[in-house]
Tab-separated table of C-alpha atoms in Angstrom:
chain	number	residue	atom	x	y	z
A	144	MET	CA	5.431	54.982	13.646
A	145	PRO	CA	3.909	58.380	14.190
A	146	ASP	CA	3.649	59.496	17.749
A	147	ASN	CA	2.144	62.567	19.257
A	148	ASN	CA	5.426	64.180	20.256
A	149	ILE	CA	6.760	64.691	16.757
A	150	PRO	CA	8.359	68.136	16.550
A	151	GLU	CA	6.824	70.558	14.044
A	152	GLU	CA	9.682	70.293	11.512
A	153	ASN	CA	9.445	66.485	11.371
A	154	LYS	CA	5.743	66.164	10.852
A	155	SER	CA	5.799	65.515	7.155
A	156	PHE	CA	8.848	63.287	7.087
A	157	SER	CA	9.076	60.878	9.972
A	158	ARG	CA	12.597	59.911	10.960
A	159	SER	CA	13.906	56.425	10.804
A	160	SER	CA	15.502	55.267	14.036
A	161	LYS	CA	18.132	53.341	12.109
A	162	LYS	CA	19.625	56.399	10.436
A	163	THR	CA	21.393	59.474	11.675
A	164	TYR	CA	20.392	62.908	10.461
A	165	SER	CA	22.056	66.274	10.515
A	166	LEU	CA	20.903	69.634	9.316
A	167	VAL	CA	23.117	70.741	6.462
A	168	GLU	CA	21.421	73.843	5.215
A	169	ILE	CA	18.017	75.472	5.096
A	170	VAL	CA	17.056	76.742	1.662
A	171	LYS	CA	14.078	79.011	1.185
A	172	ALA	CA	12.725	78.007	-2.187
A	173	PRO	CA	9.546	76.522	-3.588
A	174	THR	CA	9.730	72.782	-3.882
A	175	THR	CA	7.129	70.442	-5.188
A	176	MET	CA	8.089	67.285	-3.385
A	177	VAL	CA	7.618	69.074	-0.066
A	178	ASP	CA	5.638	67.091	2.489
A	179	LYS	CA	6.476	63.901	0.625
A	180	GLY	CA	8.641	60.996	1.634
A	181	PRO	CA	10.131	58.803	-1.107
A	182	GLU	CA	8.364	55.640	0.051
A	183	ASP	CA	5.435	55.568	-2.374
A	184	THR	CA	7.551	56.062	-5.494
A	185	ILE	CA	8.984	53.479	-7.880
A	186	PHE	CA	11.635	53.663	-10.577
A	187	ALA	CA	10.218	55.213	-13.748
A	188	PHE	CA	12.232	52.755	-15.835
A	189	PRO	CA	10.966	50.476	-17.193
A	190	ILE	CA	7.325	50.796	-16.092
A	191	VAL	CA	6.683	54.283	-17.544
A	192	ALA	CA	8.470	53.391	-20.785
A	193	ILE	CA	6.328	50.248	-21.092
A	194	LEU	CA	3.091	52.145	-20.372
A	195	GLU	CA	3.939	54.805	-22.951
A	196	LEU	CA	4.871	52.164	-25.518
A	197	MET	CA	1.566	50.369	-24.906
A	198	LEU	CA	-0.360	53.630	-25.358
A	199	ALA	CA	1.599	54.387	-28.547
A	200	ILE	CA	0.985	50.946	-30.066
A	201	GLY	CA	-2.645	50.858	-28.918
A	202	SER	CA	-3.656	54.288	-30.187
A	203	THR	CA	-1.771	53.854	-33.488
A	204	LEU	CA	-3.433	50.470	-34.012
A	205	VAL	CA	-6.903	51.937	-33.421
A	206	LEU	CA	-6.019	54.777	-35.795
A	207	VAL	CA	-4.833	52.429	-38.579
A	208	ILE	CA	-7.923	50.211	-38.272
A	209	PHE	CA	-10.247	53.219	-38.343
A	210	SER	CA	-8.341	54.640	-41.347
A	211	LEU	CA	-8.764	51.338	-43.203
A	212	LEU	CA	-12.519	51.427	-42.583
A	213	LYS	CA	-13.350	55.095	-43.151
A	214	ASP	CA	-11.932	57.359	-45.847
A	215	ALA	CA	-11.200	61.049	-45.279
A	216	PRO	CA	-13.776	63.201	-47.102
A	217	LEU	CA	-12.938	64.873	-50.389
A	218	GLU	CA	-15.620	66.896	-52.171
A	219	GLU	CA	-15.490	68.567	-55.574
A	220	LEU	CA	-12.796	71.088	-56.497
A	221	ALA	CA	-13.173	74.383	-54.602
A	222	ASN	CA	-15.463	76.805	-56.392
A	223	PRO	CA	-15.911	80.317	-54.959
A	224	LEU	CA	-19.031	80.776	-57.108
A	225	ILE	CA	-21.005	77.846	-55.651
A	226	THR	CA	-21.744	78.130	-51.937
A	227	THR	CA	-22.290	74.822	-50.185
A	228	ASP	CA	-25.465	74.559	-48.131
A	229	PRO	CA	-24.886	74.481	-45.241
A	230	ALA	CA	-21.412	76.058	-45.173
A	231	LYS	CA	-19.810	74.919	-41.941
A	232	ALA	CA	-16.511	75.592	-40.194
A	233	PRO	CA	-14.469	72.590	-38.905
A	234	TRP	CA	-16.325	70.744	-36.126
A	235	TYR	CA	-14.336	72.261	-33.246
A	236	PHE	CA	-15.424	75.753	-34.348
A	237	MET	CA	-19.092	74.784	-34.751
A	238	GLY	CA	-19.799	76.029	-31.209
A	239	LEU	CA	-18.712	79.491	-32.324
A	240	GLN	CA	-20.699	79.279	-35.541
A	241	GLU	CA	-23.740	78.132	-33.558
A	242	MET	CA	-23.410	81.190	-31.278
A	243	LEU	CA	-23.390	83.438	-34.355
A	244	GLU	CA	-26.977	82.290	-34.929
A	245	HIS	CA	-28.040	83.633	-31.561
A	246	MET	CA	-26.224	86.933	-31.067
A	247	HIS	CA	-24.163	89.721	-32.609
A	248	PRO	CA	-20.953	88.495	-34.275
A	249	THR	CA	-18.741	90.678	-32.069
A	250	LEU	CA	-20.291	89.106	-28.972
A	251	ALA	CA	-20.313	85.535	-30.321
A	252	GLY	CA	-17.044	85.554	-32.229
A	253	ILE	CA	-14.845	87.882	-30.215
A	254	ILE	CA	-16.043	88.854	-26.732
A	255	LEU	CA	-17.290	85.486	-25.418
A	256	PRO	CA	-14.356	83.434	-26.828
A	257	ALA	CA	-11.911	86.004	-25.413
A	258	LEU	CA	-13.665	85.787	-22.035
A	259	ALA	CA	-13.512	81.975	-22.170
A	260	VAL	CA	-9.762	81.914	-22.902
A	261	GLY	CA	-9.144	84.637	-20.314
A	262	PHE	CA	-11.084	82.607	-17.758
A	263	LEU	CA	-9.110	79.434	-18.556
A	264	ILE	CA	-5.784	81.222	-18.157
A	265	SER	CA	-6.783	82.881	-14.884
A	266	ILE	CA	-8.128	79.711	-13.192
A	267	PRO	CA	-4.877	78.739	-11.399
A	268	TYR	CA	-4.225	82.322	-10.312
A	269	ILE	CA	-7.657	82.687	-8.682
A	270	ASP	CA	-7.788	79.201	-7.176
A	271	TYR	CA	-4.205	78.988	-5.938
A	272	SER	CA	-4.632	76.847	-2.835
A	273	ARG	CA	-2.909	73.472	-3.046
A	274	GLU	CA	-5.736	71.674	-1.358
A	275	GLY	CA	-7.356	68.812	-3.247
A	276	ALA	CA	-4.733	68.687	-6.008
A	277	GLY	CA	-4.549	65.236	-7.585
A	278	VAL	CA	-8.027	64.136	-6.530
A	279	TRP	CA	-10.847	63.869	-9.064
A	280	PHE	CA	-13.433	66.606	-8.306
A	281	THR	CA	-11.548	67.377	-5.041
A	282	SER	CA	-14.156	65.760	-2.791
A	283	LYS	CA	-17.559	64.111	-2.624
A	284	ARG	CA	-19.121	67.563	-2.405
A	285	GLY	CA	-17.101	68.665	-5.430
A	286	LYS	CA	-18.386	65.666	-7.354
A	287	SER	CA	-22.006	66.534	-6.636
A	288	ILE	CA	-21.408	70.214	-7.507
A	289	VAL	CA	-19.987	69.151	-10.887
A	290	GLY	CA	-22.783	66.634	-11.482
A	291	TRP	CA	-25.608	69.064	-10.777
A	292	THR	CA	-23.930	71.905	-12.676
A	293	ALA	CA	-23.411	69.632	-15.695
A	294	LEU	CA	-27.051	68.543	-15.649
A	295	TYR	CA	-28.226	72.146	-15.250
A	296	THR	CA	-26.017	73.401	-18.103
A	297	LEU	CA	-27.143	70.604	-20.394
A	298	VAL	CA	-30.786	71.570	-19.872
A	299	ALA	CA	-30.250	75.353	-19.758
A	300	MET	CA	-28.094	75.638	-22.888
A	301	THR	CA	-30.196	73.220	-24.917
A	302	GLY	CA	-33.210	75.270	-23.796
A	303	PHE	CA	-31.479	78.499	-24.766
A	304	VAL	CA	-30.734	77.193	-28.265
A	305	LEU	CA	-34.294	75.910	-28.780
A	306	VAL	CA	-36.148	78.909	-27.298
A	307	ASP	CA	-33.915	81.427	-29.037
A	308	ASN	CA	-34.373	79.506	-32.276
A	309	ALA	CA	-38.178	79.530	-31.923
A	310	PHE	CA	-38.518	83.131	-30.689
A	311	PRO	CA	-35.443	85.043	-31.845
A	312	PRO	CA	-35.587	88.479	-30.159
A	313	ARG	CA	-33.543	90.096	-32.939
A	314	GLU	CA	-36.323	89.178	-35.400
A	315	LEU	CA	-39.372	89.682	-33.180
A	316	LEU	CA	-38.267	93.020	-31.663
A	317	ARG	CA	-36.492	94.350	-34.726
A	318	ASP	CA	-38.752	97.369	-35.233
A	319	MET	CA	-39.210	98.146	-31.548
A	320	LEU	CA	-35.677	98.197	-30.170
A	321	PRO	CA	-32.272	99.173	-31.599
A	322	ASN	CA	-30.025	96.397	-32.895
A	323	LEU	CA	-27.569	96.881	-30.049
A	324	VAL	CA	-30.283	95.837	-27.579
A	325	THR	CA	-31.718	92.893	-29.512
A	326	GLN	CA	-28.441	91.467	-30.853
A	327	SER	CA	-26.020	92.160	-28.027
A	328	LEU	CA	-27.584	93.284	-24.757
A	329	ILE	CA	-30.444	90.759	-24.577
A	330	PRO	CA	-28.399	87.631	-25.502
A	331	GLY	CA	-25.486	88.947	-23.426
A	332	ALA	CA	-27.763	89.362	-20.394
A	333	VAL	CA	-29.339	85.922	-20.914
A	334	MET	CA	-25.904	84.288	-21.163
A	335	THR	CA	-24.650	86.095	-18.060
A	336	PHE	CA	-27.768	85.028	-16.147
A	337	LEU	CA	-27.394	81.383	-17.241
A	338	VAL	CA	-23.730	81.332	-16.193
A	339	VAL	CA	-24.216	83.099	-12.851
A	340	LEU	CA	-27.400	81.257	-11.793
A	341	PRO	CA	-25.712	78.021	-10.571
A	342	LEU	CA	-23.211	80.140	-8.601
A	343	LEU	CA	-26.088	82.027	-6.961
A	344	VAL	CA	-27.807	78.764	-6.090
A	345	LEU	CA	-24.593	77.423	-4.520
A	346	TRP	CA	-24.041	80.688	-2.655
A	347	ARG	CA	-27.567	80.711	-1.190
A	348	SER	CA	-27.458	76.994	-0.369
A	349	LYS	CA	-27.207	75.824	3.245
A	350	GLU	CA	-23.430	75.516	3.246
A	351	GLY	CA	-22.668	78.345	0.858
A	352	ILE	CA	-19.528	78.647	-1.246
A	353	LYS	CA	-16.616	77.223	0.705
A	354	ASN	CA	-13.611	78.140	-1.446
A	355	ALA	CA	-12.385	79.351	-4.834
A	356	ARG	CA	-12.158	75.762	-6.102
A	357	GLU	CA	-15.942	75.389	-5.888
A	358	VAL	CA	-16.479	78.559	-7.926
A	359	MET	CA	-14.045	77.201	-10.512
A	360	LEU	CA	-15.775	73.793	-10.570
A	361	VAL	CA	-19.096	75.509	-11.353
A	362	LEU	CA	-17.736	77.937	-13.956
A	363	PHE	CA	-15.520	75.417	-15.764
A	364	THR	CA	-18.348	72.864	-15.899
A	365	VAL	CA	-20.703	75.520	-17.318
A	366	LEU	CA	-18.072	76.454	-19.928
A	367	PHE	CA	-17.245	72.861	-20.862
A	368	ILE	CA	-20.828	71.586	-21.126
A	369	THR	CA	-21.904	74.761	-22.981
A	370	ALA	CA	-19.104	74.185	-25.489
A	371	VAL	CA	-20.203	70.557	-25.894
A	372	VAL	CA	-23.890	71.473	-26.366
A	373	LEU	CA	-23.191	74.284	-28.856
A	374	THR	CA	-20.605	72.263	-30.802
A	375	LEU	CA	-22.924	69.248	-31.080
A	376	THR	CA	-25.871	71.462	-32.041
A	377	GLY	CA	-23.887	73.204	-34.763
A	378	PHE	CA	-22.152	70.098	-36.028
A	379	LEU	CA	-24.905	67.461	-35.842
A	380	PHE	CA	-28.241	69.284	-35.744
A	381	ARG	CA	-27.773	72.085	-38.286
A	382	GLY	CA	-28.744	71.233	-41.842
A	383	PRO	CA	-29.437	73.130	-45.074
A	384	GLY	CA	-30.188	76.799	-44.447
A	385	PHE	CA	-28.528	76.263	-41.053
A	386	GLU	CA	-31.945	75.148	-39.763
A	387	LEU	CA	-32.344	72.659	-36.911
A	388	TYR	CA	-33.064	69.041	-37.942
A	389	TRP	CA	-32.548	65.620	-36.434
A	390	PRO	CA	-29.136	64.407	-37.677
A	391	TRP	CA	-30.726	61.303	-39.257
A	392	ALA	CA	-33.514	63.256	-40.993
A	393	MET	CA	-31.581	65.913	-42.897
A	394	PRO	CA	-33.154	67.102	-46.173
A	395	ASN	CA	-31.350	66.962	-49.562
A	396	GLY	CA	-29.349	63.908	-48.488
A	397	TYR	CA	-27.091	66.070	-46.350
A	398	ASN	CA	-25.091	64.088	-43.789
A	399	PRO	CA	-23.329	66.177	-41.119
A	400	MET	CA	-20.746	63.417	-40.578
A	401	ASP	CA	-19.449	63.934	-44.136
A	402	GLY	CA	-17.975	67.252	-43.073
A	403	LEU	CA	-15.436	65.837	-40.625
B	117	MET	CA	27.800	34.099	-26.440
B	118	LYS	CA	28.083	35.852	-23.096
B	119	LYS	CA	31.666	36.723	-23.963
B	120	LEU	CA	30.531	38.311	-27.221
B	121	LYS	CA	27.827	40.286	-25.437
B	122	ASP	CA	30.286	41.489	-22.813
B	123	PHE	CA	32.748	42.427	-25.527
B	124	ILE	CA	30.155	44.515	-27.357
B	125	VAL	CA	28.656	46.121	-24.263
B	126	ASN	CA	32.089	46.975	-22.868
B	127	SER	CA	33.498	48.176	-26.169
B	128	ARG	CA	34.456	51.789	-26.497
B	129	VAL	CA	31.942	52.299	-29.319
B	130	TRP	CA	28.978	50.971	-27.293
B	131	ARG	CA	30.110	52.892	-24.225
B	132	SER	CA	30.179	56.074	-26.267
B	133	PHE	CA	26.479	55.549	-27.102
B	134	PHE	CA	25.272	54.488	-23.685
B	135	ARG	CA	27.005	55.768	-20.601
B	136	HIS	CA	25.352	53.289	-18.301
B	137	GLY	CA	24.841	49.540	-17.966
B	138	TRP	CA	21.675	47.541	-18.546
B	139	PRO	CA	19.002	49.237	-16.386
B	140	ASP	CA	18.252	46.383	-13.991
B	141	ASN	CA	19.632	48.046	-10.860
B	142	PRO	CA	18.883	51.376	-9.102
B	143	LEU	CA	22.031	53.142	-10.329
B	144	ASP	CA	21.568	52.293	-13.999
B	145	ARG	CA	17.823	52.931	-13.799
B	146	SER	CA	18.622	56.417	-12.582
B	147	LEU	CA	21.333	56.938	-15.170
B	148	ILE	CA	19.150	55.882	-18.096
B	149	MET	CA	16.746	58.667	-17.196
B	150	THR	CA	19.344	61.359	-16.745
B	151	THR	CA	21.646	60.512	-19.659
B	152	ASN	CA	19.072	59.784	-22.370
B	153	VAL	CA	17.574	62.775	-24.147
B	154	PHE	CA	14.237	61.024	-24.707
B	155	PHE	CA	13.949	59.695	-21.186
B	156	HIS	CA	15.209	62.790	-19.404
B	157	LEU	CA	11.795	64.444	-19.686
B	158	HIS	CA	10.712	61.833	-17.168
B	159	PRO	CA	11.648	61.816	-13.504
B	160	VAL	CA	13.871	59.015	-12.203
B	161	ARG	CA	11.165	57.882	-9.812
B	162	VAL	CA	7.416	58.213	-10.202
B	163	ASN	CA	4.627	58.059	-7.704
B	164	LYS	CA	2.622	54.846	-7.896
B	165	ARG	CA	-0.573	56.859	-7.836
B	166	SER	CA	0.373	58.950	-10.870
B	167	ILE	CA	0.595	55.985	-13.254
B	168	LYS	CA	-2.879	54.658	-12.454
B	169	ALA	CA	-4.884	54.438	-15.697
B	170	LEU	CA	-8.065	55.794	-14.137
B	171	TYR	CA	-6.236	58.845	-12.828
B	172	SER	CA	-4.995	60.386	-16.091
B	173	PHE	CA	-6.454	58.040	-18.742
B	174	GLY	CA	-3.155	58.619	-20.585
B	175	LEU	CA	-4.749	61.517	-22.469
B	176	GLY	CA	-1.666	63.743	-22.525
B	177	VAL	CA	0.506	60.877	-23.753
B	178	ILE	CA	-2.014	59.997	-26.490
B	179	THR	CA	-2.111	63.661	-27.581
B	180	THR	CA	1.692	63.684	-27.862
B	181	ILE	CA	1.642	60.389	-29.787
B	182	MET	CA	-0.910	61.882	-32.199
B	183	PHE	CA	1.462	64.813	-32.737
B	184	VAL	CA	4.215	62.348	-33.681
B	185	VAL	CA	1.885	60.390	-36.009
B	186	LEU	CA	0.774	63.681	-37.612
B	187	SER	CA	4.369	64.793	-38.126
B	188	ILE	CA	5.357	61.537	-39.835
B	189	THR	CA	2.250	61.227	-42.037
B	190	GLY	CA	2.405	64.972	-42.737
B	191	ILE	CA	5.989	64.818	-43.982
B	192	LEU	CA	5.059	61.890	-46.256
B	193	GLU	CA	2.100	63.882	-47.607
B	194	MET	CA	4.405	66.822	-48.328
B	195	PHE	CA	6.276	64.620	-50.839
B	196	TYR	CA	3.140	64.468	-53.002
B	197	TYR	CA	1.542	67.857	-52.450
B	198	VAL	CA	2.123	71.284	-54.027
B	199	PRO	CA	0.174	74.177	-52.469
B	200	SER	CA	-1.158	75.694	-55.662
B	201	VAL	CA	-4.840	76.314	-56.376
B	202	ASP	CA	-4.314	74.752	-59.818
B	203	THR	CA	-2.768	71.484	-58.643
B	204	ALA	CA	-3.485	70.977	-54.936
B	205	TYR	CA	-6.840	69.232	-55.381
B	206	PHE	CA	-5.468	66.935	-58.090
B	207	ASP	CA	-2.414	66.142	-55.945
B	208	ILE	CA	-4.817	64.832	-53.323
B	209	ILE	CA	-6.627	62.719	-55.930
B	210	THR	CA	-3.296	61.363	-57.168
B	211	LEU	CA	-2.263	60.639	-53.591
B	212	GLN	CA	-5.476	58.710	-53.009
B	213	THR	CA	-5.556	56.745	-56.240
B	214	GLN	CA	-1.987	56.373	-57.563
B	215	VAL	CA	0.334	56.430	-54.564
B	216	PRO	CA	0.737	53.095	-52.694
B	217	PHE	CA	-1.033	53.401	-49.336
B	218	GLY	CA	-1.762	57.046	-50.233
B	219	GLN	CA	-5.407	56.850	-49.204
B	220	LEU	CA	-4.435	55.202	-45.894
B	221	LEU	CA	-1.798	57.886	-45.363
B	222	ARG	CA	-4.309	60.696	-45.876
B	223	ASN	CA	-6.937	58.952	-43.721
B	224	MET	CA	-4.451	58.541	-40.886
B	225	HIS	CA	-3.415	62.194	-41.065
B	226	ARG	CA	-7.021	63.395	-41.068
B	227	TRP	CA	-8.344	61.149	-38.312
B	228	SER	CA	-5.348	61.612	-36.033
B	229	ALA	CA	-5.761	65.394	-36.431
B	230	HIS	CA	-9.352	65.174	-35.188
B	231	LEU	CA	-8.306	62.780	-32.441
B	232	MET	CA	-5.535	65.130	-31.312
B	233	VAL	CA	-7.993	68.025	-30.908
B	234	LEU	CA	-10.350	65.741	-28.990
B	235	THR	CA	-7.706	64.258	-26.653
B	236	ALA	CA	-6.149	67.699	-26.052
B	237	VAL	CA	-9.549	69.009	-24.897
B	238	LEU	CA	-10.202	65.920	-22.771
B	239	HIS	CA	-6.696	66.189	-21.304
B	240	MET	CA	-7.475	69.763	-20.247
B	241	VAL	CA	-10.769	68.622	-18.716
B	242	ARG	CA	-8.943	65.872	-16.814
B	243	VAL	CA	-6.292	68.299	-15.554
B	244	PHE	CA	-8.980	70.720	-14.418
B	245	TYR	CA	-11.145	68.219	-12.547
B	246	THR	CA	-8.156	66.640	-10.789
B	247	GLY	CA	-7.063	70.116	-9.670
B	248	ALA	CA	-3.717	69.576	-11.371
B	249	TYR	CA	-3.475	73.275	-12.339
B	250	LYS	CA	-2.963	74.267	-8.710
B	251	ARG	CA	0.254	75.734	-7.353
B	252	PRO	CA	3.041	75.098	-8.420
B	253	ARG	CA	1.610	74.010	-11.777
B	254	GLU	CA	-0.119	77.316	-12.695
B	255	PHE	CA	2.283	78.200	-15.476
B	256	ASN	CA	2.137	74.765	-17.062
B	257	TRP	CA	-1.671	75.086	-17.197
B	258	VAL	CA	-1.258	78.352	-19.130
B	259	VAL	CA	1.252	76.630	-21.436
B	260	GLY	CA	-1.387	73.932	-21.948
B	261	VAL	CA	-4.020	76.510	-22.945
B	262	VAL	CA	-1.543	77.919	-25.487
B	263	LEU	CA	-0.925	74.382	-26.802
B	264	LEU	CA	-4.667	73.818	-27.199
B	265	ILE	CA	-5.009	77.018	-29.248
B	266	LEU	CA	-1.987	76.012	-31.370
B	267	THR	CA	-3.514	72.547	-31.904
B	268	LEU	CA	-6.735	74.148	-33.146
B	269	GLY	CA	-4.637	76.418	-35.385
B	270	ALA	CA	-2.711	73.460	-36.803
B	271	SER	CA	-5.927	71.611	-37.604
B	272	PHE	CA	-7.651	74.693	-39.021
B	273	THR	CA	-4.774	75.619	-41.358
B	274	GLY	CA	-4.585	72.011	-42.569
B	275	TYR	CA	-8.293	72.028	-43.321
B	276	LEU	CA	-7.808	74.306	-46.351
B	277	LEU	CA	-5.069	72.303	-48.049
B	278	PRO	CA	-7.170	69.710	-49.980
B	279	TRP	CA	-8.716	72.697	-51.774
B	280	ASP	CA	-12.132	71.089	-52.183
B	281	GLN	CA	-15.544	72.637	-51.503
B	282	LEU	CA	-15.484	71.458	-47.885
B	283	ALA	CA	-12.089	73.100	-47.298
B	284	PHE	CA	-12.869	76.312	-49.144
B	285	TRP	CA	-16.170	77.068	-47.417
B	286	ALA	CA	-15.049	75.931	-43.966
B	287	ILE	CA	-12.142	78.395	-44.106
B	288	THR	CA	-14.342	81.113	-45.610
B	289	VAL	CA	-16.835	80.712	-42.748
B	290	GLY	CA	-14.107	80.279	-40.113
B	291	THR	CA	-12.115	83.370	-41.051
B	292	SER	CA	-15.192	85.549	-41.543
B	293	VAL	CA	-15.703	85.416	-37.755
B	294	ALA	CA	-12.436	87.318	-37.300
B	295	GLY	CA	-13.665	89.922	-39.767
B	296	TYR	CA	-16.574	90.881	-37.487
B	297	GLU	CA	-14.278	92.331	-34.869
B	298	PRO	CA	-14.450	96.112	-35.413
B	299	MET	CA	-10.911	97.139	-34.392
B	300	PHE	CA	-8.394	94.683	-35.874
B	301	GLY	CA	-10.732	92.034	-37.252
B	302	LYS	CA	-10.434	92.964	-40.916
B	303	LEU	CA	-6.678	93.300	-40.547
B	304	ILE	CA	-6.322	89.839	-38.956
B	305	GLN	CA	-8.558	88.336	-41.624
B	306	LYS	CA	-6.499	89.983	-44.363
B	307	LEU	CA	-3.233	88.858	-42.748
B	308	LEU	CA	-4.467	85.265	-42.576
B	309	LEU	CA	-5.958	85.106	-46.055
B	310	GLY	CA	-3.467	87.372	-47.806
B	311	GLY	CA	-6.415	89.165	-49.397
B	312	ALA	CA	-10.118	89.811	-49.016
B	313	GLU	CA	-11.102	86.284	-50.058
B	314	VAL	CA	-9.769	82.739	-49.842
B	315	GLY	CA	-7.373	82.324	-52.789
B	316	GLN	CA	-3.832	81.372	-53.766
B	317	ALA	CA	-2.338	83.767	-51.206
B	318	SER	CA	-4.421	82.109	-48.466
B	319	LEU	CA	-3.331	78.626	-49.556
B	320	THR	CA	0.337	79.680	-49.507
B	321	ARG	CA	0.015	81.216	-46.043
B	322	PHE	CA	-2.018	78.347	-44.582
B	323	TYR	CA	0.505	75.870	-46.007
B	324	GLY	CA	3.445	77.741	-44.498
B	325	LEU	CA	1.704	77.962	-41.139
B	326	HIS	CA	0.591	74.336	-41.297
B	327	VAL	CA	3.867	72.621	-42.209
B	328	MET	CA	6.402	74.972	-40.612
B	329	VAL	CA	5.313	77.643	-38.153
B	330	ILE	CA	2.701	75.850	-36.029
B	331	PRO	CA	4.416	72.405	-35.888
B	332	GLY	CA	7.682	74.145	-34.968
B	333	LEU	CA	5.990	76.066	-32.171
B	334	LEU	CA	4.143	72.923	-31.058
B	335	LEU	CA	7.379	70.919	-30.868
B	336	LEU	CA	9.040	73.643	-28.815
B	337	ILE	CA	6.121	74.249	-26.471
B	338	ILE	CA	5.222	70.541	-26.037
B	339	SER	CA	8.846	70.016	-24.929
B	340	LEU	CA	8.464	72.883	-22.460
B	341	HIS	CA	5.137	71.462	-21.280
B	342	LEU	CA	6.527	67.956	-20.640
B	343	TRP	CA	9.697	69.255	-19.035
B	344	ARG	CA	7.655	71.459	-16.722
B	345	VAL	CA	5.585	68.451	-15.653
B	346	ARG	CA	8.782	66.912	-14.252
B	347	LYS	CA	10.092	70.201	-12.864
B	348	ASP	CA	6.790	70.919	-11.119
B	349	GLY	CA	6.922	67.599	-9.296
B	350	GLY	CA	5.290	65.180	-11.712
B	351	LEU	CA	1.578	64.537	-11.905
B	352	ALA	CA	-0.587	66.166	-9.268
B	353	ALA	CA	-1.494	62.700	-7.994
B	354	ASN	CA	1.819	62.952	-6.108
B	355	GLU	CA	0.263	65.609	-3.877
B	356	VAL	CA	-2.236	63.189	-2.449
B	357	LYS	CA	-1.165	62.143	1.007
B	358	ASP	CA	-1.316	58.477	1.899
B	359	GLU	CA	-2.766	57.181	5.138
B	360	ILE	CA	0.438	57.270	7.188
B	361	GLU	CA	1.226	60.807	6.122
B	362	THR	CA	-2.281	61.981	6.931
B	363	GLU	CA	-1.984	60.311	10.315
B	364	VAL	CA	1.313	62.048	10.988
B	365	GLU	CA	-0.161	65.366	9.973
B	366	ASN	CA	-3.223	64.994	12.151
B	367	ALA	CA	-1.172	63.821	15.143
């Protein structure tokens, strides 16, 4: 049992009175099982093998049943002379294709994706504290940060797509401002504002930003929900002429699900 | 019967396959993990918390299983497919209509490819929200990002192979994005397509990337990824301190 006189070096691993201990060597090296006793572990065999086998059989079964019910699409032979309408990239790139509708290709296709990947890679090097590892959303506060950010992003990005679609600055301001401003600077500034806004709100809130993890929770949630909104918009809601329609009311008998 | 079993299990041939006894005791349960190439990616002992379904949802495991399913169905598809603009499309039709279970084979390959992209993304989301990228797992997170990009690449290169309208225009649209980049964009596009437009050269390159380069890299880097999970101390759920430990720490 823990008592209050535990010496500093024994805090994480309480000694059993039935065993004898001696210090053999002190090694200075990173170790991942530090602070952990072996008590809450079990043998990996056979439980992990059984769990993995169950997942393998389960997911393969679902896959076979789905494959029996739904055939993979196959359209007519490729013809470079006849463009399909709409011409869409695979679904996981529809977020990128959707962005192309709203801003300059260099911004939509190169700069923002590069920033997104760069951000993903740098996450663990900015938020390097070990605190909260292994806990969903870190804490109750983390959970509410993620929830509110997700809700905000859902509304903000859907709004961005709809407003920009109704009043595209690159069309409306074409004769007044240079292309660089209407195609890159304006959408770039709007995007930056939409991404930074939830951080500003958190920063100015009563408790402020407590640590790097909270910044990451906000930014990752913005990135993830934005990707979901843009991908769904491009994949489900874009029809002939790459115009916005309800997925169930597409003209010319076009069905977005046929392009999977 | 027991004699026969003992004879087989103790025979020199059996012993040369398995260097440990039936894993029903601590020693053999440790040995099975350390002496078996498939099991050795796992630790000998796991934390009870890390195998909870609601912690990881098994997304990483499902992604790996999809990779295995894709490899097997992909190899079978290779037996019936020639990457030529003249025959590719008709090979797919033959596969679907003449080959026993050919349609099922193609369906499974297609749907598991989509599922793999989906579960890989969800796996990343899970790892992020559980803070499992934190020290000492930083590098494995980066490896995971690389794996996600490779998974997208594998799916994208496979998309062209049926050589139908869907494939042709999806790749035309997809690669044209690269062409917008002013510095190296046109060069990258040309390298990928083997020309200015999607044609035979593109099909050859996409096929090579799809069946050889990307799966090879995936196999290598998935192995690294799984091995690093063990080396970095298993799932991050292990980091969570239980009540007694917290008590000790606060004392």
